Coordinates of C-alpha atoms in Angstrom, one line a residue:
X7 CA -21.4 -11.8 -8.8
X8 CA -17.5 -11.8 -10.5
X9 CA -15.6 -11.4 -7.9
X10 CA -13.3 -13.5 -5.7
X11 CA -12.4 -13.9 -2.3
X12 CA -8.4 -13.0 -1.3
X13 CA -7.5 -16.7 -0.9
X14 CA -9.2 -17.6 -4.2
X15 CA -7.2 -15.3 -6.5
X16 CA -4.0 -17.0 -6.7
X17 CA -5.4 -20.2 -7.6
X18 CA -7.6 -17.9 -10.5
X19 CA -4.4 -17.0 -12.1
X20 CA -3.1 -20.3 -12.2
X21 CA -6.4 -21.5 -14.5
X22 CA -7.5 -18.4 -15.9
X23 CA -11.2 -17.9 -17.3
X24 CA -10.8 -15.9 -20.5
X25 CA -14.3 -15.0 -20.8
X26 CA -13.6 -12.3 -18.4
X27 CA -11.9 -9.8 -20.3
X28 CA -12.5 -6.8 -17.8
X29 CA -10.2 -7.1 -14.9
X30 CA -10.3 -5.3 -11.4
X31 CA -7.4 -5.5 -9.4
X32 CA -7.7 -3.9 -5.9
X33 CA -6.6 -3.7 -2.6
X34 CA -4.0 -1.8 0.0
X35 CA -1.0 -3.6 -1.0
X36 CA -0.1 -1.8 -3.6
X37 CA 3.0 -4.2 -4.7
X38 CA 0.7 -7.5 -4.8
X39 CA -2.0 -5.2 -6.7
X40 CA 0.8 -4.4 -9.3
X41 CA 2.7 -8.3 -9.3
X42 CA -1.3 -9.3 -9.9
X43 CA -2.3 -6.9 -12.5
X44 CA 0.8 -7.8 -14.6
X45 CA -0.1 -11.7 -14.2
X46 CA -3.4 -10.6 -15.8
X47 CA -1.9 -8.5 -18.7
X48 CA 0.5 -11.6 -19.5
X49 CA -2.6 -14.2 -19.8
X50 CA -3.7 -11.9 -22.6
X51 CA -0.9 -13.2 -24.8
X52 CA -0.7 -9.5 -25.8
X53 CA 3.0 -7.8 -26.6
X54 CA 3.3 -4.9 -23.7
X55 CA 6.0 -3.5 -26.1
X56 CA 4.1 -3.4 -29.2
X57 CA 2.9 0.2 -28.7
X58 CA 0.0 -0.8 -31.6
X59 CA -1.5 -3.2 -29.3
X60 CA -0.9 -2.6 -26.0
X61 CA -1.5 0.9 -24.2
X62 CA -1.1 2.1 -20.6
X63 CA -4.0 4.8 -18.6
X64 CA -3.6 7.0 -16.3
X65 CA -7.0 6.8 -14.2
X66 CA -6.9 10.9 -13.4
X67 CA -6.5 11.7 -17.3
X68 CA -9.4 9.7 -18.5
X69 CA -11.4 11.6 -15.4
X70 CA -10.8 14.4 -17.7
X71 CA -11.2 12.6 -20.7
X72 CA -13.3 9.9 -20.4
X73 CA -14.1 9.5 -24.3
X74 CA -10.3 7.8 -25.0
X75 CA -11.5 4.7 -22.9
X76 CA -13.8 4.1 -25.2
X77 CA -11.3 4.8 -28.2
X78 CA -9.0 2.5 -27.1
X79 CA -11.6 -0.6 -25.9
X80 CA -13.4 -0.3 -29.7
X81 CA -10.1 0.1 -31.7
X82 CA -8.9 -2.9 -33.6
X83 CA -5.4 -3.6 -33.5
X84 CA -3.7 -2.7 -37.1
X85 CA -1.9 -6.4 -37.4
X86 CA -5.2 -7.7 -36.1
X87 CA -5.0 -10.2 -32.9
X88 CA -6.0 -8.6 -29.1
X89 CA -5.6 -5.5 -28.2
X90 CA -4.0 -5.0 -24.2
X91 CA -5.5 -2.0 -22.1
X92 CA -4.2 -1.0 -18.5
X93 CA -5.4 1.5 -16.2
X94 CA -3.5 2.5 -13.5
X95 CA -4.2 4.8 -10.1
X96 CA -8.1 4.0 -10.0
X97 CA -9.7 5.2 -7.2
X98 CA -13.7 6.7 -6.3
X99 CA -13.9 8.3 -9.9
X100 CA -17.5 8.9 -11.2
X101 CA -16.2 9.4 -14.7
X102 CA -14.4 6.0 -14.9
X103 CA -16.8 4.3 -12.3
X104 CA -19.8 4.4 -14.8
X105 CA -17.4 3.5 -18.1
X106 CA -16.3 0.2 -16.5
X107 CA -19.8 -0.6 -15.6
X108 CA -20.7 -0.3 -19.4
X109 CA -18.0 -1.7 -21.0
X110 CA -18.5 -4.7 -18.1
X111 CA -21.9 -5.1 -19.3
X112 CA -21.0 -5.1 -23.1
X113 CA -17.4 -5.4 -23.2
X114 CA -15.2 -4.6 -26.7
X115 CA -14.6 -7.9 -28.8
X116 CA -10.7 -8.9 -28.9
X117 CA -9.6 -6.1 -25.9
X118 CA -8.7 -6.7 -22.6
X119 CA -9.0 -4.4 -20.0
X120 CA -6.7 -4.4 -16.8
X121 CA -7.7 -1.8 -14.0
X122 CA -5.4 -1.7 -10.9
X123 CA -6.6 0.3 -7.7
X124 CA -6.2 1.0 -4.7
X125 CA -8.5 0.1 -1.3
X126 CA -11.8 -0.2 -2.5
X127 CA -14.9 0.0 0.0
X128 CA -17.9 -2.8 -1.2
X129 CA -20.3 0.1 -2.2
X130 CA -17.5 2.0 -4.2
X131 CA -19.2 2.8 -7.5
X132 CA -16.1 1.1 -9.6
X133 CA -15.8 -2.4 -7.3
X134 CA -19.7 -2.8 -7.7
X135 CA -20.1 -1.9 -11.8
X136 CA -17.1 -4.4 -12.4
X137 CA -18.6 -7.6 -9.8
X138 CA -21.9 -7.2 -11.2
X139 CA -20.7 -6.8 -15.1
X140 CA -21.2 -10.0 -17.1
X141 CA -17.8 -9.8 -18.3
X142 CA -15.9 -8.8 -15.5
X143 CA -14.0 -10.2 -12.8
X144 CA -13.2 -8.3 -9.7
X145 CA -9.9 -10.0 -7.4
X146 CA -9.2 -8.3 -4.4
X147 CA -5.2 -8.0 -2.9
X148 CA -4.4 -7.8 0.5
X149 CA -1.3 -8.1 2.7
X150 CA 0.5 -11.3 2.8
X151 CA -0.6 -14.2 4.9
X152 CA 2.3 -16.6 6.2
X153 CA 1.0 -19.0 3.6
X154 CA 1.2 -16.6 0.9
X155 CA 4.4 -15.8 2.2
X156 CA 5.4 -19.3 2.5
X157 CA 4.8 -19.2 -1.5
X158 CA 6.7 -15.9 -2.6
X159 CA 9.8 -17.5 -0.5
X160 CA 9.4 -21.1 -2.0
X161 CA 9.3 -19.3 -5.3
X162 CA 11.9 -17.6 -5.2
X163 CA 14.5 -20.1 -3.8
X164 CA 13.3 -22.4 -6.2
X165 CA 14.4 -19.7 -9.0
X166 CA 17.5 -19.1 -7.4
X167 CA 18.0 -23.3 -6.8
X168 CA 18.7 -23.3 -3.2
X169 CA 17.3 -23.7 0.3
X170 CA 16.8 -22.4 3.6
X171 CA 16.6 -24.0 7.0
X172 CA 13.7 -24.1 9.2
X173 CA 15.2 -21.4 11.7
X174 CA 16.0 -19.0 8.4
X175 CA 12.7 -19.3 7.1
X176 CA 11.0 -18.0 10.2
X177 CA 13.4 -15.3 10.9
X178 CA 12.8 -14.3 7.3
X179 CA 8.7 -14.6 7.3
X180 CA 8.9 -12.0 10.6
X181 CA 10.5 -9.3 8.4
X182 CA 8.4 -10.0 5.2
X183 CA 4.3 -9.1 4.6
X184 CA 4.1 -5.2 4.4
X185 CA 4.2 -5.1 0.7
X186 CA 4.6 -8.3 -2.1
X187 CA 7.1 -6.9 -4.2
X188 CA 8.9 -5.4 -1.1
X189 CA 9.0 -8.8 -0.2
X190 CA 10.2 -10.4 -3.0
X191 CA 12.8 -8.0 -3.4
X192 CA 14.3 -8.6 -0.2
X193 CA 14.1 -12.4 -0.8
X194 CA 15.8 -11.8 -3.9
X195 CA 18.7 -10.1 -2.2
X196 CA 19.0 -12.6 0.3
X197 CA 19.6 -15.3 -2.7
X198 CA 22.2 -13.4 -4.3
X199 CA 23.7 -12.8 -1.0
X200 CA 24.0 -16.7 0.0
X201 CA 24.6 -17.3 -3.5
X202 CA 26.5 -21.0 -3.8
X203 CA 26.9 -21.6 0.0
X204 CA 24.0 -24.1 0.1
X205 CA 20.8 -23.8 2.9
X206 CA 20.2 -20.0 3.8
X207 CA 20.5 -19.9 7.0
X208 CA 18.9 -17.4 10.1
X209 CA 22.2 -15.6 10.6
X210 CA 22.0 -15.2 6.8
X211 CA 18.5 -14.0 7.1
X212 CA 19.5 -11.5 10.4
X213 CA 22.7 -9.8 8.0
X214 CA 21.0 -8.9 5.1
X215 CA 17.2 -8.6 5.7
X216 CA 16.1 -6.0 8.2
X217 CA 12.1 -4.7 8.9
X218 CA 13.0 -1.9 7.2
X219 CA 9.3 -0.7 6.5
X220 CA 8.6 -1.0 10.0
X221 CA 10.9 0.6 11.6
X222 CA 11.2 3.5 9.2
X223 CA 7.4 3.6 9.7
X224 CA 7.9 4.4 13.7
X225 CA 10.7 6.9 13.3
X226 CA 8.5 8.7 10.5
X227 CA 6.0 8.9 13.3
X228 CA 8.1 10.2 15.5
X229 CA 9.6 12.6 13.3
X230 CA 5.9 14.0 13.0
X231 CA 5.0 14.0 16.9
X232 CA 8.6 15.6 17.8
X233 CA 8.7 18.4 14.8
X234 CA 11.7 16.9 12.9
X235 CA 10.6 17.8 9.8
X236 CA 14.1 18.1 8.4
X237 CA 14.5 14.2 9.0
X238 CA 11.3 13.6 7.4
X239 CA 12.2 13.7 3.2
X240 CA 14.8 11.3 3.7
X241 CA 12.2 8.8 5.6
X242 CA 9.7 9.1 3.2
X243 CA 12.3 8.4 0.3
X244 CA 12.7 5.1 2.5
X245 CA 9.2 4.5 2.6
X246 CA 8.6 4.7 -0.8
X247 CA 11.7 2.1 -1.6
X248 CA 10.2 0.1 0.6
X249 CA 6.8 0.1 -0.9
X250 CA 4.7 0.6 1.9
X251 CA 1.4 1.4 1.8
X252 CA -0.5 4.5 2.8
X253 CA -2.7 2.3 5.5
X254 CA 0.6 1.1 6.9
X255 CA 1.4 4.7 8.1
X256 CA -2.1 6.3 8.2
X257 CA -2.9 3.6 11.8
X258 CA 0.4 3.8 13.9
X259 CA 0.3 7.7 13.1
X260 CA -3.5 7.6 14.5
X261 CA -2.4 5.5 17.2
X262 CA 0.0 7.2 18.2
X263 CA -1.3 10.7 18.3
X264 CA -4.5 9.4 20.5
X265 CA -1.7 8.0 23.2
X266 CA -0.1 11.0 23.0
X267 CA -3.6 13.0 23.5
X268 CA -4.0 10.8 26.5
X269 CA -0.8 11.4 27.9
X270 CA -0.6 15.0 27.6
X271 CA -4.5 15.3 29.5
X272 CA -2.9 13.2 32.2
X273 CA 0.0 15.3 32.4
X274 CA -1.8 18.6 32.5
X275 CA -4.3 17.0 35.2
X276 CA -1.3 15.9 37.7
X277 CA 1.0 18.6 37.1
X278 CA 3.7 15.6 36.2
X279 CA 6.3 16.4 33.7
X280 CA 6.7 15.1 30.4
X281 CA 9.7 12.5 31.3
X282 CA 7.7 11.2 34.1
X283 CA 4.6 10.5 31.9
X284 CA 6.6 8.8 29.3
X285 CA 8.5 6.6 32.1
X286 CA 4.9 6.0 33.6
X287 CA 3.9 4.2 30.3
X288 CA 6.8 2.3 29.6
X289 CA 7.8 3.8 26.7
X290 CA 9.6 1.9 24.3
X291 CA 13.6 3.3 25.1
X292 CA 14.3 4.3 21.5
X293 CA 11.2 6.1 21.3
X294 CA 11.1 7.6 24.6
X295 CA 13.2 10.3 23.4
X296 CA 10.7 11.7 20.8
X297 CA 7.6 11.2 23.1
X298 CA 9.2 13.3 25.6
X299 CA 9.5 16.1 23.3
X300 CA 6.7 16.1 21.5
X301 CA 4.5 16.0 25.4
X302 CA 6.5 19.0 25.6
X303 CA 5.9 20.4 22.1
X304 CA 1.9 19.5 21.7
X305 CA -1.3 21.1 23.7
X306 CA -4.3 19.2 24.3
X307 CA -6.1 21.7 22.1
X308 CA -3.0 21.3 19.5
X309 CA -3.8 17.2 19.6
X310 CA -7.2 17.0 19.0
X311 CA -7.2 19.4 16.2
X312 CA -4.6 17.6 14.8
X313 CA -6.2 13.9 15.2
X314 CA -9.5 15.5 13.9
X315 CA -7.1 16.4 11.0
X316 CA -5.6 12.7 10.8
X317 CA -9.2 11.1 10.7
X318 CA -10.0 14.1 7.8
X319 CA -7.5 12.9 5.7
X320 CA -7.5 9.1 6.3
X321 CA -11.4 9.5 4.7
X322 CA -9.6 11.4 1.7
X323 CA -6.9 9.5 0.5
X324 CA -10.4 6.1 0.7
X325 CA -12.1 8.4 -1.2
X326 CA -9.0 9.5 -3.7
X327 CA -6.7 6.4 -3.9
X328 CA -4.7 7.5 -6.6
X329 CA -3.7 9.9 -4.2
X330 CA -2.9 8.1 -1.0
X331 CA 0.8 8.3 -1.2
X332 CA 0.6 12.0 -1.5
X333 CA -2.1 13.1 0.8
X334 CA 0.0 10.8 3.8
X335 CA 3.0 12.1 3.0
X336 CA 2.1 15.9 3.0
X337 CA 0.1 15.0 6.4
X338 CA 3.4 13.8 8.1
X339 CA 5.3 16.4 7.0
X340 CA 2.9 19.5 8.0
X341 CA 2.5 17.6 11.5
X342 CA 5.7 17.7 11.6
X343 CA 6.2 21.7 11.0
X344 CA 3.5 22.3 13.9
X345 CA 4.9 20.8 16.1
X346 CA 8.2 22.6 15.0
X347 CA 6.8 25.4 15.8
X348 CA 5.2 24.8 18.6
X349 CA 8.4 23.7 20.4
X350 CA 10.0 27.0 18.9
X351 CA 7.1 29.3 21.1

């Protein structure tokens, strides 16, 4: 079978096997996915520019129109040489799915096709046609390990020709991993801000680099449990900038929503108030505030529809990866706007 495991796929890109010239790059981290993808394209020696040569798909379109795929793969390039094809937002698509698998099993002479996706499930129609083409290679992308992190850092300060010290580099690896080009941007900006002192250091590390896509994960959370839905745009612009990941939302919301369930059945059963509850479970103080008022905001009938809601649309946005981003976003905000007007009864 074509594929490779996660720890493999680096070292593939350093020696690249050209006789795979049908690419599927995959995974939840959507930033290492894209950084991977356009590693592949630039082994191909093909001009992204050159609009004769090289062309960019948008997975839903060719759901629709399936037939250009196949117009673009057999088209020889008018100056001759290869011919550069991406395709971008797959997902569970039957249409593309089965178009892969062929051009997998007989792929175009002088093309080379680049498919980046999203989280792919082993029996997903699109992952199996391309790891059991002839001609295909299938490399999967996950979240950073520390030793992938340890790379994207070395890289970086190499590039930028300085160091950091031991106590730096730790500090730094604690706020990295959510998302590989979220990480190499904040890297980058921590070069340019220690630019010609000599060996980053960890009070370097703590003034410019903050776990922004964590923390902006828990107060989107909480903007959903409370009802803040006016806070919530402005979070998910942050999200976005910070390139985090559907998954990365989709299990602390879960999570979250099944303590709260618990809580609110234990407050209903003792007759305790909300504050009480939330000082019961040791609460976290800086979210204690928004727990308290979405106990007070949420029934235990409210809850369960609404985590029968969250577990609905987790198994959506597998099934439709191109729309992830959209089908989490829309979730927090509508949670939101229940429990808005919930509170507002």
């Amino acid at each position: 079978m074509a594929q490779k495991k996660a720890g493999e796929v680096d070292a593939f890109l350093s020696r690249p096997d050209t006789s795979f010239p049908v690419v599927l790059v995959y995974g939840p981290d959507t930033g290492l996915v894209s950084e991977r993808a356009a590693r592949v394209a630039s082994l191909s020696d093909v001009d992204p520019a050159d609009p004769f040569a090289s062309v960019v798909l948008m997975a839903d379109e060719l759901e629709k129109s399936i037939g250009r795929l196949f117009d673009e793969a057999r088209t020889v390039s008018m100056f001759g040489g290869r011919r550069l094809i991406r395709i971008k937002g797959a997902g569970n698509g039957k249409a593309l799915a089965e178009a892969v698998t062929e051009l997998a099993a007989d792929p175009p002479a002088d093309a080379v096709i680049v498919i980046e996706a999203g989280e792919l499930r082993k029996n997903a129609p699109l992952r199996v046609g391309v790891e059991r083409g002839r001609a295909a290679m299938a490399l999967p992308c996950y979240p950073d390990e520390q030793r992938g992190l340890d790379k994207l850092i070395d890289e970086e300060l190499a590039a930028a020709g300085t160091s950091i010290d031991r106590a730096g580099r730790d500090a730094l690896k604690a706020r990295l991993g959510g998302d590989r080009l979220a990480s190499r941007g904040e890297v980058q900006k921590l070069c340019l801000y220690a630019h010609g002192q000599g060996a980053i250091t960890q009070a370097d590390v703590l003034a410019v680099v903050g776990d922004v896509s964590s923390e902006t994960v828990e107060e989107a959370v909480d903007a959903a449990l409370a009802g803040e839905a006016r806070r919530l745009p402005h979070l998910v612009e942050r999200l976005q900038a910070s390139g985090v990941s559907s998954y990365q939302i989709q299990g602390p919301l879960q999570r979250q929503f099944q303590q709260l369930l618990s809580m609110r059945q234990e407050m209903d059963a003792q007759g305790s108030s909300a504050a009480d509850i939330v000082a019961r479970r040791r609460v976290h103080f800086s979210r204690a505030p928004a727990m308290t008022r979405a106990l007070q905001s949420w029934t235990v009938e409210a809850l369960a529809r609404s985590l029968a809601r969250i577990e609905a649309d987790i198994l959506k946005s597998r099934k439709e990866a191109a729309l992830q981003q959209v089908i989490t976003y829309r979730l927090l905000l509508e949670l939101s706007v229940e429990a808005a007007r919930s509170r507002a009864r």
